[in-house]
Tab-separated table of C-alpha atoms and ligand atoms in Angstrom:
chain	number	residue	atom	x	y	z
Q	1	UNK	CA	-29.023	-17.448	7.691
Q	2	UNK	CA	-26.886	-20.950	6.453
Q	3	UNK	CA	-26.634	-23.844	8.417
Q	4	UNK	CA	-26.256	-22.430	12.352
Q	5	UNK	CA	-22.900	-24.447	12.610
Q	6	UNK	CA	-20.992	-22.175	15.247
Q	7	UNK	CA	-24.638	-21.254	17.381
Q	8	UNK	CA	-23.471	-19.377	20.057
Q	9	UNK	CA	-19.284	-20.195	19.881
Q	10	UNK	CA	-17.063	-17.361	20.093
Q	11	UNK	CA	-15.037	-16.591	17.573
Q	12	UNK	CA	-12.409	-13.755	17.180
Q	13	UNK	CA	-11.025	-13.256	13.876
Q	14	UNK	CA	-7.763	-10.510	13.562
Q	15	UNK	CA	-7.249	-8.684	11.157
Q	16	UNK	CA	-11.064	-8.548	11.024
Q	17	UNK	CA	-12.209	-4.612	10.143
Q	18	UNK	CA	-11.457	-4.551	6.199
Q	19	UNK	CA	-11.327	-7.374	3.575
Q	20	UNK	CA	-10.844	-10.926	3.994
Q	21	UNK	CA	-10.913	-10.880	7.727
Q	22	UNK	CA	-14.590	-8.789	7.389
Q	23	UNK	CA	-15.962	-11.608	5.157
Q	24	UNK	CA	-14.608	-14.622	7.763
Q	25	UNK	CA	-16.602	-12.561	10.382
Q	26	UNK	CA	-19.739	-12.000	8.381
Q	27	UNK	CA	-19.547	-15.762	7.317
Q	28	UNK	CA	-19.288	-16.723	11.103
Q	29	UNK	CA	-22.168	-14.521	11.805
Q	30	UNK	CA	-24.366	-15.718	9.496
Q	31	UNK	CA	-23.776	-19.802	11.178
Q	32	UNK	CA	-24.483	-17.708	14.660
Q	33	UNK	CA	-21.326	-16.718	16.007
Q	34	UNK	CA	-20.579	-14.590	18.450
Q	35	UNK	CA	-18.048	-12.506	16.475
Q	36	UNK	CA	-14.863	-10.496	17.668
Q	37	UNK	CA	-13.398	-8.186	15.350
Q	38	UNK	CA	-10.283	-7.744	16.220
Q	39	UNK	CA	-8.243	-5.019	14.478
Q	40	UNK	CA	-4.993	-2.656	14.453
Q	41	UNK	CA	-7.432	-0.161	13.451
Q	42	UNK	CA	-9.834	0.477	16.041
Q	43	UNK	CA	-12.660	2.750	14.539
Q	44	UNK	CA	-12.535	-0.069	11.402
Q	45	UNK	CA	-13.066	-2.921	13.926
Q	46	UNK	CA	-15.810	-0.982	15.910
Q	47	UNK	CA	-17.906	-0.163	12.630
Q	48	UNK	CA	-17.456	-3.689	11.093
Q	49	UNK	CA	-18.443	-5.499	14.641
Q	50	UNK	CA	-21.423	-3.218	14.286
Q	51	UNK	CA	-22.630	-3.339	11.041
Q	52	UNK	CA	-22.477	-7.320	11.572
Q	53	UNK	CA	-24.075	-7.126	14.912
Q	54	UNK	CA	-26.628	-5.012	12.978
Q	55	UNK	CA	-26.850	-7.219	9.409
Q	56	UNK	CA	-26.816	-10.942	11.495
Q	57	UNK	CA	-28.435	-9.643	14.728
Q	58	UNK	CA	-25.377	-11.782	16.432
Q	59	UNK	CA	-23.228	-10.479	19.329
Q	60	UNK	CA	-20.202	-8.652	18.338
Q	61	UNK	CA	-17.473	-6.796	19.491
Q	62	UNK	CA	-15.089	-4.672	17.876
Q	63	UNK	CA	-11.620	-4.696	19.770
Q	64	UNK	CA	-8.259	-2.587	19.365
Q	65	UNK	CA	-6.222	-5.185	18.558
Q	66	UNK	CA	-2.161	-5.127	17.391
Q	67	UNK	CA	-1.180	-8.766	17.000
Q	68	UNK	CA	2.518	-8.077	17.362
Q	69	UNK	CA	1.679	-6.634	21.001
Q	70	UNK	CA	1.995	-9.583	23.245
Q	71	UNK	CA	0.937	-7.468	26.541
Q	72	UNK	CA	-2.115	-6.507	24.309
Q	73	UNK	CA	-3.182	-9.415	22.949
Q	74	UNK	CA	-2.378	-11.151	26.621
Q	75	UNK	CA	-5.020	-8.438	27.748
Q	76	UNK	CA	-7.230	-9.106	24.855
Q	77	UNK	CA	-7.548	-12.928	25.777
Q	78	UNK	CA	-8.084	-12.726	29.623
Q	79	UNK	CA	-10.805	-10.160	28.548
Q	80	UNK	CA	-12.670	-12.909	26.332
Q	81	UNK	CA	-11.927	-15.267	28.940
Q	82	UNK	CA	-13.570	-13.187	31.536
Q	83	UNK	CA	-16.140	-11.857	29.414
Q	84	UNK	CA	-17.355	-14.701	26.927
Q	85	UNK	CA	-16.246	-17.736	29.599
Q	86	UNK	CA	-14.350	-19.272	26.258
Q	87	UNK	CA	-13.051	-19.035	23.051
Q	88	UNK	CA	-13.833	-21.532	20.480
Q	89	UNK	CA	-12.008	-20.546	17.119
Q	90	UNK	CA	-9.244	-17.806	16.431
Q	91	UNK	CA	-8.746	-17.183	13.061
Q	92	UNK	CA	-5.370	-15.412	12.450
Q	93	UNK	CA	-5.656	-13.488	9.919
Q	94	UNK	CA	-4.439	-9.798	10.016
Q	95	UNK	CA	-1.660	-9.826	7.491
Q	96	UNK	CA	0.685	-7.129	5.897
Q	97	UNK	CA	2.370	-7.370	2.391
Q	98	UNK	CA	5.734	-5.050	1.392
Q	99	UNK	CA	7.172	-6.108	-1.901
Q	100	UNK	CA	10.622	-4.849	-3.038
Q	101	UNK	CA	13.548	-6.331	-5.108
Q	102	UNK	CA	16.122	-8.267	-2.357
Q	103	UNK	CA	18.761	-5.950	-3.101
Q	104	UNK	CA	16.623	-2.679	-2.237
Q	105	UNK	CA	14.461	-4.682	0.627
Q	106	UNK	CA	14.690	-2.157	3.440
Q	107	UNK	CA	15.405	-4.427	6.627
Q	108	UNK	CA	12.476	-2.140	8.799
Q	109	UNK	CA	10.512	-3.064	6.112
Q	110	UNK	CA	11.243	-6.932	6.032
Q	111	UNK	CA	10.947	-7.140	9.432
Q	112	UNK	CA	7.693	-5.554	9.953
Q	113	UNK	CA	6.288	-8.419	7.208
Q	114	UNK	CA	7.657	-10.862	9.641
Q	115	UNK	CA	6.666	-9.211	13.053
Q	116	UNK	CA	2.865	-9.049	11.470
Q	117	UNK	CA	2.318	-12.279	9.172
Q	118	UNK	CA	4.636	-15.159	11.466
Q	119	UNK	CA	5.185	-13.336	14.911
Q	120	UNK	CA	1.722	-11.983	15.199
Q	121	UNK	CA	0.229	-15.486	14.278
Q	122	UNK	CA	2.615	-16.977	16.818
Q	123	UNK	CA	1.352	-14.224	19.418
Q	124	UNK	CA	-2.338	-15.183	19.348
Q	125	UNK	CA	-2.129	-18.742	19.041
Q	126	UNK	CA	-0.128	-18.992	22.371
Q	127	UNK	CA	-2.859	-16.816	23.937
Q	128	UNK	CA	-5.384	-19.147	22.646
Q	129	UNK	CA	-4.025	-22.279	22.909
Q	130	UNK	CA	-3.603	-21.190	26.950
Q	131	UNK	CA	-7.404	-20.783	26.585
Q	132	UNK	CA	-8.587	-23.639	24.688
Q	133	UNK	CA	-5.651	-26.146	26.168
Q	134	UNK	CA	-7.810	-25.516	29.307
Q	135	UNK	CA	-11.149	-26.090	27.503
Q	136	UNK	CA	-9.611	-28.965	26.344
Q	137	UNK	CA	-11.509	-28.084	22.711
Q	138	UNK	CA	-10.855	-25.279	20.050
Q	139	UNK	CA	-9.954	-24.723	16.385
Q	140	UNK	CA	-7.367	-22.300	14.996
Q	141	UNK	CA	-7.528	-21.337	11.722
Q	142	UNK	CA	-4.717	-19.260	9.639
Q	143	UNK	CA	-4.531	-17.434	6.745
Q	144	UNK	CA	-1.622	-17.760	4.747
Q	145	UNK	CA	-1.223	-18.015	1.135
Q	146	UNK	CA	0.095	-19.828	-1.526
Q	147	UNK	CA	3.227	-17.848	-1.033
Q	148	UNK	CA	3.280	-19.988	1.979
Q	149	UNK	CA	3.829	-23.283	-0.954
Q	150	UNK	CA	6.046	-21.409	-3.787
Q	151	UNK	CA	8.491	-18.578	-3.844
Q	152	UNK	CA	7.221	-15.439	-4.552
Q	153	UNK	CA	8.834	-12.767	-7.314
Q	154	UNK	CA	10.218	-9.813	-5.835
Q	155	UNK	CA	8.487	-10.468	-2.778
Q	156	UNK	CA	10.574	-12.450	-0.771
Q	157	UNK	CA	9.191	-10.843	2.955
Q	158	UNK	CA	5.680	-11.938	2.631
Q	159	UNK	CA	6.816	-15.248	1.297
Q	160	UNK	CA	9.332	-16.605	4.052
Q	161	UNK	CA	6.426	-15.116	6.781
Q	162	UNK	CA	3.868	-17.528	5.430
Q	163	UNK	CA	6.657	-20.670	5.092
Q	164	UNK	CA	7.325	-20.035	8.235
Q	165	UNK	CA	3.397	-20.132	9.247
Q	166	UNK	CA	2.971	-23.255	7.688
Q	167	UNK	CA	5.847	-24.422	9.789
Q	168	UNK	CA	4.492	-22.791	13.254
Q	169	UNK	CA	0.721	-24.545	12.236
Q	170	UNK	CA	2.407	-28.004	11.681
Q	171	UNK	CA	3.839	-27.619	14.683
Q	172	UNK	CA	1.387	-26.276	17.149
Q	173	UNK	CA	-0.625	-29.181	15.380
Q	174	UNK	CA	1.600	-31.444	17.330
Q	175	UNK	CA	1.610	-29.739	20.315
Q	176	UNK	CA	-2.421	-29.072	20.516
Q	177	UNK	CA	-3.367	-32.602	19.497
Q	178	UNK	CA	-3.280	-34.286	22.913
Q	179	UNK	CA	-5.604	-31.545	24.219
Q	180	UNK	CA	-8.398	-31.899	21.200
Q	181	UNK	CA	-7.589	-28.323	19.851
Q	182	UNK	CA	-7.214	-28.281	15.873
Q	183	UNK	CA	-4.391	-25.741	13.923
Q	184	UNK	CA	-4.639	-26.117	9.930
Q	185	UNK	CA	-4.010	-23.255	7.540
Q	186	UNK	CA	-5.756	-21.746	4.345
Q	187	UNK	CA	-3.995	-21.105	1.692
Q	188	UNK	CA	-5.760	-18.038	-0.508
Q	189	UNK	CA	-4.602	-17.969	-4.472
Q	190	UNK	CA	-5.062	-13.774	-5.734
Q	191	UNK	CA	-8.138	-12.414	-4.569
Q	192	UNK	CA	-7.687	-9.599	-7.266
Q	193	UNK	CA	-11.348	-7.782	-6.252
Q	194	UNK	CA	-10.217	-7.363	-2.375
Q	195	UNK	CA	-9.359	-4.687	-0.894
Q	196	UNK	CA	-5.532	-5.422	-0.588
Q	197	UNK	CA	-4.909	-5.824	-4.295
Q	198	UNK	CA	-7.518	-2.666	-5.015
Q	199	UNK	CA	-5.713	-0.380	-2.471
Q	200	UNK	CA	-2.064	-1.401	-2.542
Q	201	UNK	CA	-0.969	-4.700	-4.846
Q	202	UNK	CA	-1.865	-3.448	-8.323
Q	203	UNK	CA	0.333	-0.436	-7.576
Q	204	UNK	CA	3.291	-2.447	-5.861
Q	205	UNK	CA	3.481	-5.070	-8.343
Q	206	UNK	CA	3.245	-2.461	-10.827
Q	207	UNK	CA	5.793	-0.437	-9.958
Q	208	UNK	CA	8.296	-3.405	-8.866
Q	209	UNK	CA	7.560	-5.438	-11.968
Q	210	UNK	CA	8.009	-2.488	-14.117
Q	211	UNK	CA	4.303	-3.590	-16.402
Q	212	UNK	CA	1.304	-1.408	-16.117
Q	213	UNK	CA	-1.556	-1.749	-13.945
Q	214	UNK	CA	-3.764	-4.057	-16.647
Q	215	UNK	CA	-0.908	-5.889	-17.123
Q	216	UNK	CA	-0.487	-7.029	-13.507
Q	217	UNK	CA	-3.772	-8.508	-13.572
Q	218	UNK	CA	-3.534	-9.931	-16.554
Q	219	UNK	CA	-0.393	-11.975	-15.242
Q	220	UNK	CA	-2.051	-13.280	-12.397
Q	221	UNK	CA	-5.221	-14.236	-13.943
Q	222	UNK	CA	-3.522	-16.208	-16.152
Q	223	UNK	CA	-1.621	-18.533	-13.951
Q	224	UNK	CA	-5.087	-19.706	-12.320
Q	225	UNK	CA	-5.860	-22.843	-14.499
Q	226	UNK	CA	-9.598	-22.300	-13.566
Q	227	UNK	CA	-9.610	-19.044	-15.061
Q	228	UNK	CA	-10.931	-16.805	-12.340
Q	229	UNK	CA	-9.952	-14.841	-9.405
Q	230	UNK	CA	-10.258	-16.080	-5.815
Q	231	UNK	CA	-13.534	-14.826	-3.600
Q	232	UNK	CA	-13.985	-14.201	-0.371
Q	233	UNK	CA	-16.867	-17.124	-0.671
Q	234	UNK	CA	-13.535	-19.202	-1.734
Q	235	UNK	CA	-12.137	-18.684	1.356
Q	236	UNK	CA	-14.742	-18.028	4.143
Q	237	UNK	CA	-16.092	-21.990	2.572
Q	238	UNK	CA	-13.034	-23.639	3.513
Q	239	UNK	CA	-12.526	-21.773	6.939
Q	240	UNK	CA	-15.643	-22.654	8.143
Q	241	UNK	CA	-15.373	-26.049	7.138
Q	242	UNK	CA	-11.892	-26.417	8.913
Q	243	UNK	CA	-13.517	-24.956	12.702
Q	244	UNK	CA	-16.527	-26.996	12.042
Q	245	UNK	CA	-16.822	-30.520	13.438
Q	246	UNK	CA	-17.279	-31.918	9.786
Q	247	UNK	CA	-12.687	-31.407	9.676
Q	248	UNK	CA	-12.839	-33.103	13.375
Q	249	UNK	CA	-9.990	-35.289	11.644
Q	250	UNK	CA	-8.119	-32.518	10.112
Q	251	UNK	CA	-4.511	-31.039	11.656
Q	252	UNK	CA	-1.846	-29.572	10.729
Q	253	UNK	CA	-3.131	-28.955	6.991
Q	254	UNK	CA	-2.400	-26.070	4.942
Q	255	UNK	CA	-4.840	-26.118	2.540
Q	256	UNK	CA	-4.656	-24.930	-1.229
Q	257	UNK	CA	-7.777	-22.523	-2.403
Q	258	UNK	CA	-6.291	-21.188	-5.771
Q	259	UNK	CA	-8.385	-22.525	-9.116
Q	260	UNK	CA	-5.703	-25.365	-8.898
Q	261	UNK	CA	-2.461	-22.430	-9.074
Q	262	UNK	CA	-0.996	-24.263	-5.844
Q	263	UNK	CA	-0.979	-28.402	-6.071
Q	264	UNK	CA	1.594	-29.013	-3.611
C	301	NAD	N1	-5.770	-10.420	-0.766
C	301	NAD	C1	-5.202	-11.503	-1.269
C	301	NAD	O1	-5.121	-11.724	-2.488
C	301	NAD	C2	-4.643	-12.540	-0.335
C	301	NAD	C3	-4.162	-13.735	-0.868
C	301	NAD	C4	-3.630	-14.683	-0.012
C	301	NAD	C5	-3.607	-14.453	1.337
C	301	NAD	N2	-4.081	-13.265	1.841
C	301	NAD	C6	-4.009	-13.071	3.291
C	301	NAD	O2	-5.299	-12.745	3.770
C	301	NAD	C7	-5.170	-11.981	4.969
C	301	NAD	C8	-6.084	-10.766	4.897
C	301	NAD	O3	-5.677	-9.953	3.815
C	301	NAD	P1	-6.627	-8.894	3.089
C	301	NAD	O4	-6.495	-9.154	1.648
C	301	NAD	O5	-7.976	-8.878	3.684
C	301	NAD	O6	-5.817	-7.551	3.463
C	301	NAD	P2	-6.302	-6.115	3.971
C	301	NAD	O7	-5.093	-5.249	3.924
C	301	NAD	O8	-7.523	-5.680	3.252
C	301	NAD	O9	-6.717	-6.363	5.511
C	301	NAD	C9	-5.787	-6.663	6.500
C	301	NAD	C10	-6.347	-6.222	7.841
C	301	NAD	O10	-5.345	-6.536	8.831
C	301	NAD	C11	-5.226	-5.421	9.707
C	301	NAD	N3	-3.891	-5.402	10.321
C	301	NAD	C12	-2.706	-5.070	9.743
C	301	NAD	N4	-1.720	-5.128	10.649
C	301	NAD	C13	-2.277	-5.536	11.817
C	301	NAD	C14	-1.775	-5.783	13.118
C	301	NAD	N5	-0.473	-5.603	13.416
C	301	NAD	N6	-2.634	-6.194	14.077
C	301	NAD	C15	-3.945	-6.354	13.808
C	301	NAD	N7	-4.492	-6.100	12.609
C	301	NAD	C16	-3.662	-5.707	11.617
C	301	NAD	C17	-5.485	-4.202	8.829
C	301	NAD	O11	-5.846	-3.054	9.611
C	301	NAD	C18	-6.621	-4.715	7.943
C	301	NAD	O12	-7.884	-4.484	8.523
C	301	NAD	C19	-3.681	-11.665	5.115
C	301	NAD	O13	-3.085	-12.565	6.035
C	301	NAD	C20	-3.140	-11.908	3.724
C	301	NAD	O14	-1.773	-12.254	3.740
C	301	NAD	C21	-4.602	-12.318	1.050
């Protein structure tokens, strides 16, 4: 196990079956969280809360979970309340990614980006910040991207959902500050080994870019000035570091984790 930084807090991560959200809960395991998986996909969330329960002999739970459901995640959050008596870090993280050209963007299409990546994040951290207003301590945590800095080609959906997330963290920032509860954002460059380029962005970018597969990645490798892709370790580093009490003067930051892609 690392440093036990998060003994015993309760953390719920969305998004938190498959890929980077699995790796957040894993890292929080291994500092002694007590994880929530929290997941669209119920069997995935059930299985990953149990393999971690299993790997990090931590308490987990694995919890149908569809962040654009207010009623649901309402439910989800008196449960915790109930259950766990707190809830010390959300990290919002489920996330969906639809790239078309603008003039073939189907509106469902655009919309679900936004319902998912900006409503969904705006959905739990209400819930939350009820919670930890209350507690009068807590630490949310988004992902968003460096699409959340710079315009992204051909993918203009994803892009204006993670502005806008920037946006919502600077401002919950300001609202959560008098009540000691911390909002920053990560910012992930490509993490070109995860599962959502491996499943589905190697194939979009593909066919909406009109290159082949090897050519995607070479594109995107090469606009990372340290010459690599991004790792889950990246990431799972830099949100731990932002719930832990070593950021206890750190709000309302979106930070950059992208081999130096994303300066601003
Ligand atoms: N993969 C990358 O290169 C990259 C880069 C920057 C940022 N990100 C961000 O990281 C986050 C995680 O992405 P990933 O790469 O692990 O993707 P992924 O597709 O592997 O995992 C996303 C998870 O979110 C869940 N999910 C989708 N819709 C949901 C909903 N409505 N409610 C609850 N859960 C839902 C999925 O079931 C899945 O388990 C996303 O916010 C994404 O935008 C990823």
């Amino acid at each position: 196990m690392c440093e036990a930084r998060f003994r015993d807090k309760i953390v719920l991560v969305t998004g938190g079956a498959q890929g980077l959200g699995e790796a957040i809960c894993k890292r929080f395991a291994d500092e002694g969280a007590v994880v929530l998986v929290g997941d669209i996909n119920e069997d995935g969330a059930k299985a990953t809360a149990e393999n971690i329960a299993n790997e990090f002999g931590v308490k987990t739970l694995g919890i149908k979970m569809n962040v654009t459901d207010d009623f649901e995640v309402h439910s989800i959050m008196e449960m915790v309340e109930k259950d766990f008596g707190r809830l010390d870090v959300l990290v919002s993280n489920a996330g969906i990614l639809k790239a078309h050209a603008i003039e073939e963007f189907p509106v469902s299409e655009w919309r679900m980006v936004m319902e998912v990546n900006l409503l969904g994040y705006m959905i739990c951290a209400k819930h939350a910040c009820q919670i930890m207003m209350k507690q009068k301590s807590g630490n949310i945590v988004q992902i968003n991207s460096k699409s959340g800095k710079k315009g992204s080609f051909r993918n203009s959906a994803y892009a204006a959902s993670k502005f806008g997330g920037v946006g919502l963290t600077q401002s919950l920032a300001l609202e959560m500050a008098p009540y000691g509860v911390r909002v920053n954002s990560v910012c992930p460059g490509n993490l070109l080994e995860g599962t959502l380029w491996q499943n589905s962005l190697f194939k979009q970018y593909s066919e909406t870019q009109g290159i082949s597969i090897d050519d995607v990645k070479k594109k995107y490798m090469d606009q990372v000035p340290l010459g690599r892709s991004c790792t889950y370790d990246d990431i799972t580093n830099v949100v731990t570091f932002l719930a832990s009490d070593q950021a206890s003067y750190m709000t309302g930051q979106a930070i950059n984790v992208t081999g130096g892609q994303e300066m601003h």
